[in-house]
PDB file of C-alpha atoms in Angstrom:
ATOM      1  CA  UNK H   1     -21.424   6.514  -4.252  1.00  0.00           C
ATOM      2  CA  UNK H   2     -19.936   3.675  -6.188  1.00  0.00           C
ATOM      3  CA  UNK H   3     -22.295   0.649  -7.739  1.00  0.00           C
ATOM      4  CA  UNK H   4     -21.907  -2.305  -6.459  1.00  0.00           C
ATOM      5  CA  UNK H   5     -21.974  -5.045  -8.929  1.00  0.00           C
ATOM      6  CA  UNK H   6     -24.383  -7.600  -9.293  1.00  0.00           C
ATOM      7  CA  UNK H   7     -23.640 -10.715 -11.055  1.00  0.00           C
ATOM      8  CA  UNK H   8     -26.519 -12.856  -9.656  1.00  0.00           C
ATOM      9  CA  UNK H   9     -28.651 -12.586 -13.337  1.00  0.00           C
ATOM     10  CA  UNK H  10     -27.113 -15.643 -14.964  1.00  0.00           C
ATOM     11  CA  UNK H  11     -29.688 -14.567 -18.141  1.00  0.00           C
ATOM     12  CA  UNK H  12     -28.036 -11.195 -18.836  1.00  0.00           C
ATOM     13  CA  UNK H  13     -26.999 -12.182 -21.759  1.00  0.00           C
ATOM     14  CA  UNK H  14     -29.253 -14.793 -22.950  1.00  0.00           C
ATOM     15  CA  UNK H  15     -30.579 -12.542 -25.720  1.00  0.00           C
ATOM     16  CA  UNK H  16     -26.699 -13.014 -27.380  1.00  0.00           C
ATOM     17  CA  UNK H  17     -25.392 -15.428 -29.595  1.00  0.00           C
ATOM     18  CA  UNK H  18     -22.194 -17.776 -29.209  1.00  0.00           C
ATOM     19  CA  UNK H  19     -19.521 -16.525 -30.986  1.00  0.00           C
ATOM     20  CA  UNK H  20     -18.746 -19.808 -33.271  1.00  0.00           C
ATOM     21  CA  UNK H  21     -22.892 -19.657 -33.568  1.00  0.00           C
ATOM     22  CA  UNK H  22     -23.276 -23.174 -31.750  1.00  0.00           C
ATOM     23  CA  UNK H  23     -26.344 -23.503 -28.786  1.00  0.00           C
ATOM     24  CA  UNK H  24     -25.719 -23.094 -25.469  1.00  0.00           C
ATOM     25  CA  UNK H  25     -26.350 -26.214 -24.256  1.00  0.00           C
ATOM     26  CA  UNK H  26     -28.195 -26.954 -21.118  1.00  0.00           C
ATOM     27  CA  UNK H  27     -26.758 -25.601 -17.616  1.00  0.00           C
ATOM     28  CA  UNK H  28     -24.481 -23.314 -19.408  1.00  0.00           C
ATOM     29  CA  UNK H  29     -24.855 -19.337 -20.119  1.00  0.00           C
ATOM     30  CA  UNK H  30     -23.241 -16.829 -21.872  1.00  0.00           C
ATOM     31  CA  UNK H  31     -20.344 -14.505 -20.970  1.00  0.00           C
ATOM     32  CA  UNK H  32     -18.442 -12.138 -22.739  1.00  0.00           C
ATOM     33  CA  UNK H  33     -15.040 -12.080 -23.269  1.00  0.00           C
ATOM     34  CA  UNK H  34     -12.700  -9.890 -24.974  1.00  0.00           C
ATOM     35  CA  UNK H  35     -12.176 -10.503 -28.889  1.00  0.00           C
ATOM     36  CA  UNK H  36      -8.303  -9.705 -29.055  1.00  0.00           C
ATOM     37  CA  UNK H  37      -6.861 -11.803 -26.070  1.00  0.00           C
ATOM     38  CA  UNK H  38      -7.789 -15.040 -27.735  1.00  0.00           C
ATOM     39  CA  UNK H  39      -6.477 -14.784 -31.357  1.00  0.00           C
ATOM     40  CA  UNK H  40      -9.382 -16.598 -32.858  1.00  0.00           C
ATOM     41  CA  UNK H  41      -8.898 -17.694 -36.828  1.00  0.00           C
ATOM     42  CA  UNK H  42     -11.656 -16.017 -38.816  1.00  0.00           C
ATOM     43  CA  UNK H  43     -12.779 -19.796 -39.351  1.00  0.00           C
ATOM     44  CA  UNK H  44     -13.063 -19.961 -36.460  1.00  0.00           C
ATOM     45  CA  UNK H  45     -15.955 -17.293 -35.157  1.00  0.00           C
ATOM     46  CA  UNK H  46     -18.865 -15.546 -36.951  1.00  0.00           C
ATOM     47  CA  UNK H  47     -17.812 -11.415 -37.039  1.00  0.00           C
ATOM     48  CA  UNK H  48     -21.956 -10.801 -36.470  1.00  0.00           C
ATOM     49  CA  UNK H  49     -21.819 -12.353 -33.207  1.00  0.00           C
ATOM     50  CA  UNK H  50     -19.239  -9.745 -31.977  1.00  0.00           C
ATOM     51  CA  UNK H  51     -20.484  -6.182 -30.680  1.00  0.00           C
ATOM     52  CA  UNK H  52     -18.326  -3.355 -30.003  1.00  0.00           C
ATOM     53  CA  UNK H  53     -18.810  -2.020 -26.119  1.00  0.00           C
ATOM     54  CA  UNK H  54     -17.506   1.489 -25.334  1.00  0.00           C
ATOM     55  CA  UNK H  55     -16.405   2.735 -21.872  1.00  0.00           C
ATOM     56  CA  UNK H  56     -14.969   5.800 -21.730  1.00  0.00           C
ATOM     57  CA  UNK H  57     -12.764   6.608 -24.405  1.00  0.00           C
ATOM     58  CA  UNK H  58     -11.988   3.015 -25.524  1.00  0.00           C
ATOM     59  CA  UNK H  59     -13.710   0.507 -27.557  1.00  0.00           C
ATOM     60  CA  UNK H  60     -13.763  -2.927 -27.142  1.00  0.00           C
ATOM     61  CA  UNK H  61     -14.910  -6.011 -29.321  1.00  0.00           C
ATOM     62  CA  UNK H  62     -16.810  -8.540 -27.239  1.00  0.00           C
ATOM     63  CA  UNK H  63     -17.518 -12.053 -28.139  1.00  0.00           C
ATOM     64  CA  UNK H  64     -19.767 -14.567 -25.868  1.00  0.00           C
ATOM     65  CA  UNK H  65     -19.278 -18.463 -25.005  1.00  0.00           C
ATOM     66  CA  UNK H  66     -21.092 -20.822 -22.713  1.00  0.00           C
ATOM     67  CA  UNK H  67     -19.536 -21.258 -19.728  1.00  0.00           C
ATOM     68  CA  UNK H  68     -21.198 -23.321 -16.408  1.00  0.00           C
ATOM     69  CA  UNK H  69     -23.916 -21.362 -14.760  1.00  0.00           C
ATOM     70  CA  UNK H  70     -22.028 -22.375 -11.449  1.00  0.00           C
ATOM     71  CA  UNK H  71     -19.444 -20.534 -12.663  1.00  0.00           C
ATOM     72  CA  UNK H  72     -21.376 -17.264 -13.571  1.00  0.00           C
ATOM     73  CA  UNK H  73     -20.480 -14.724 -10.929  1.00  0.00           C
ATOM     74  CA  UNK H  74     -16.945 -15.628 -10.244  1.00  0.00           C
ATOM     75  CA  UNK H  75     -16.409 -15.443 -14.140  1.00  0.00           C
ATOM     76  CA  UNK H  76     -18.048 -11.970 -13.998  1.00  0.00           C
ATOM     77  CA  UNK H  77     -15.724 -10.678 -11.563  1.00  0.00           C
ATOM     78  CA  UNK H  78     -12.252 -11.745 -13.284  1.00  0.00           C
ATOM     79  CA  UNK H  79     -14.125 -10.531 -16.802  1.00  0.00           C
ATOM     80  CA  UNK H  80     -14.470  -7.003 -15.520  1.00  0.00           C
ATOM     81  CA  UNK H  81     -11.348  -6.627 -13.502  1.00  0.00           C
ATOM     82  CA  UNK H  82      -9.678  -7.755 -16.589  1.00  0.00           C
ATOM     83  CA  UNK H  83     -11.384  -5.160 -18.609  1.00  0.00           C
ATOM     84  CA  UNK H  84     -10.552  -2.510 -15.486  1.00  0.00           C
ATOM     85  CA  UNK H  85      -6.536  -3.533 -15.602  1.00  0.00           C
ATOM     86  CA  UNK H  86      -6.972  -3.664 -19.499  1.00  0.00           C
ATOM     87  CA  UNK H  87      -8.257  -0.093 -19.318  1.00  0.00           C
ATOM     88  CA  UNK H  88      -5.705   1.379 -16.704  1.00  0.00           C
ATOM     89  CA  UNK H  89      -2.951   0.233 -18.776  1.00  0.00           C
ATOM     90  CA  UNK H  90      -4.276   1.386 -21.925  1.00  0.00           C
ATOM     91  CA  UNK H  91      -4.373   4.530 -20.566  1.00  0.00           C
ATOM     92  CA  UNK H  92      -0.659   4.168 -18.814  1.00  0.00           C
ATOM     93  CA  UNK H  93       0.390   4.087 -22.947  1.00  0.00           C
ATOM     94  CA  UNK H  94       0.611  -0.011 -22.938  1.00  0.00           C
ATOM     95  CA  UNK H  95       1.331  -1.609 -26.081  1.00  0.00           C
ATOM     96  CA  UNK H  96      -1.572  -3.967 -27.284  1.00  0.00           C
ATOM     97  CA  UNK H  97       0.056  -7.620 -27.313  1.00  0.00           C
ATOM     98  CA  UNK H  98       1.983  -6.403 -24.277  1.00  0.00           C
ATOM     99  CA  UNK H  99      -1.401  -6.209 -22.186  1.00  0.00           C
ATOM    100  CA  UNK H 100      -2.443  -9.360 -23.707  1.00  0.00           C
ATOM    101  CA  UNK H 101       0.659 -11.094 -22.664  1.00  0.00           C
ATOM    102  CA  UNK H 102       0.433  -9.644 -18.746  1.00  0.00           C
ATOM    103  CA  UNK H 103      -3.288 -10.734 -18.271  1.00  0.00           C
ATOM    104  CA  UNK H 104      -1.873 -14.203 -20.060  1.00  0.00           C
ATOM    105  CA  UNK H 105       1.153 -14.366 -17.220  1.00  0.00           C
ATOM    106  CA  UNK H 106      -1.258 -13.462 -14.358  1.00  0.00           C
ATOM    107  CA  UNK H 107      -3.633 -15.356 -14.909  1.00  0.00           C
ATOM    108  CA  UNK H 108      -1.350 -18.338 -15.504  1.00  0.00           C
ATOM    109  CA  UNK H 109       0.265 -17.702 -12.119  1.00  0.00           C
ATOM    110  CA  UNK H 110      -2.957 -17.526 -10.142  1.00  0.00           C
ATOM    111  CA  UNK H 111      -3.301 -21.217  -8.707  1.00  0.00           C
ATOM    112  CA  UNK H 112      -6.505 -21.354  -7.824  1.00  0.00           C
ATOM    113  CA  UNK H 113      -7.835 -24.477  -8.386  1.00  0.00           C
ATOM    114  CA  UNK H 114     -11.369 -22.969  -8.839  1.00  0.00           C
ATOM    115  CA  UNK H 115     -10.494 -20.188 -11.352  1.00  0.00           C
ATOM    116  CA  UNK H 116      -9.332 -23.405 -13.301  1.00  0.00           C
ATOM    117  CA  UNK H 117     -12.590 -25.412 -13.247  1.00  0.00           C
ATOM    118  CA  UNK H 118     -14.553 -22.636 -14.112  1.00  0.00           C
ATOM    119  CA  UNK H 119     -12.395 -21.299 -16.948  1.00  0.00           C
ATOM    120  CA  UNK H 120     -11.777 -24.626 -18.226  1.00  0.00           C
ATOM    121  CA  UNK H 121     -15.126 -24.369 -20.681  1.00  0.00           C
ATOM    122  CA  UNK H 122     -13.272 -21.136 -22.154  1.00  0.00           C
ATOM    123  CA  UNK H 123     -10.038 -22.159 -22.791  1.00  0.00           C
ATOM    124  CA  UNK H 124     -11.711 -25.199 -24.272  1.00  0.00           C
ATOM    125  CA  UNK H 125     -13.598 -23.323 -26.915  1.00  0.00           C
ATOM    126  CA  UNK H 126     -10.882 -21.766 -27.975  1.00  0.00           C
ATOM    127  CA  UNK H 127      -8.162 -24.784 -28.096  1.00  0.00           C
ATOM    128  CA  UNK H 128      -8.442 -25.222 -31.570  1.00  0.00           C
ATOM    129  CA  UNK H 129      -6.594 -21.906 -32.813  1.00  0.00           C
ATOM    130  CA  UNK H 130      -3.991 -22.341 -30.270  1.00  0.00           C
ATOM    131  CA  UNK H 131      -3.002 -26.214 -31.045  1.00  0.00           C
ATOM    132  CA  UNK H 132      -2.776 -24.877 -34.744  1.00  0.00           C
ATOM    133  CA  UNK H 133      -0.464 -22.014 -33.524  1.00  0.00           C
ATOM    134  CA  UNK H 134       1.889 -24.719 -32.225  1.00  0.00           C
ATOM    135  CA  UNK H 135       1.600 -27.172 -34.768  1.00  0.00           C
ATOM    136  CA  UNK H 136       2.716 -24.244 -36.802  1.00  0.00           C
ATOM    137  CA  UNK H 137       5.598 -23.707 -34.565  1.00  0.00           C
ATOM    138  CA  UNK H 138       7.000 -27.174 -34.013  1.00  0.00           C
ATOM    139  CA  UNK H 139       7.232 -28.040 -37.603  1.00  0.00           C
ATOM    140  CA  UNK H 140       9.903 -25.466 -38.322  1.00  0.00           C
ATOM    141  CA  UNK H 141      13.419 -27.046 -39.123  1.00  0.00           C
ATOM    142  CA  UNK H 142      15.395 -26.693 -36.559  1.00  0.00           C
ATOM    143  CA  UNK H 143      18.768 -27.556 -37.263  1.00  0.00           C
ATOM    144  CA  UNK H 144      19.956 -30.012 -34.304  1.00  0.00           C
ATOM    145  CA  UNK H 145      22.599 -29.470 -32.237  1.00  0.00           C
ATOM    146  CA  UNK H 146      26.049 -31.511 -32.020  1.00  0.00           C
ATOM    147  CA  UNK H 147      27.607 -32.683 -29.293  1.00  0.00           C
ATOM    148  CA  UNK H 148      31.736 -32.133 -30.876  1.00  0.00           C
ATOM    149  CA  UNK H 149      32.703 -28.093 -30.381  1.00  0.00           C
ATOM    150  CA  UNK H 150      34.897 -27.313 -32.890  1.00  0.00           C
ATOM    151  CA  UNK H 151      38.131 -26.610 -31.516  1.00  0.00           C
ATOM    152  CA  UNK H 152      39.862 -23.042 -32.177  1.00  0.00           C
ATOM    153  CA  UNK H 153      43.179 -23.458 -33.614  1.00  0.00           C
ATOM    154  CA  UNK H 154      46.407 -20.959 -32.447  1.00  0.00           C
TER     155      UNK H 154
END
């Protein structure tokens, strides 16, 4: 008979530390998320505050931020059917940043406005790494483009 989760104990992870090593302020909790889909800069985290879970044959490096205790369960959920599809397509021979960019895609294309609210404490924590990445980006010289085609001679 299959378990049926749980995700009513908001102080599961109490016990944990943030992964940048700031409080978790009041009304929040911590949740775990998965080390390698966020790219964090190693300025940017504290490598104690990361533990290594193992199910089944894989390994995976956990971090935890405060989210909204409102947001608890339904976090919970996504979290672990995440992990599940992350799992299933490891196993299916997946490539790494390949799984990172499908979860990225479907969870961009889910439009529920509530799976926004509640992951909007996440992708907040984790802001700083990505405006970087695109600062990066945009100051590349890019050579602009002209509006006169050459013409081909006969």
């Amino acid at each position: 008979m299959a378990r049926k989760a749980d995700y009513s104990n908001t102080q599961k992870y109490s016990n944990r530390k943030s992964f940048d090593g700031s409080p978790v302020p009041e009304g929040k909790v911590l949740v775990p998320f998965l080390k390698e889909k966020f790219g964090l800069q190693k300025k940017d985290y504290i490598q104690d505050n990361f533990t290594t879970m193992h199910l089944g044959e894989f390994s995976f490096e956990i971090g935890f931020m405060a989210i909204s205790e409102d947001h608890y369960a339904s976090y919970m959920k996504d979290f672990w059917d995440e992990l599940n599809k992350d799992m299933e397509m490891r196993r299916e021979g997946v490539a790494s940043s390949e799984r990172t960019l499908m979860v990225q895609i479907s969870f961009a294309l889910t439009p529920d406005a509530a799976r926004v609210a509640r992951t909007r404490d996440f992708w907040n924590a984790t802001i700083r790494s990505v405006w970087k990445s695109c600062l990066s980006i945009t100051n590349m010289k890019v050579k602009p483009l002209t509006s006169k085609i050459p013409r081909s001679r006969p």
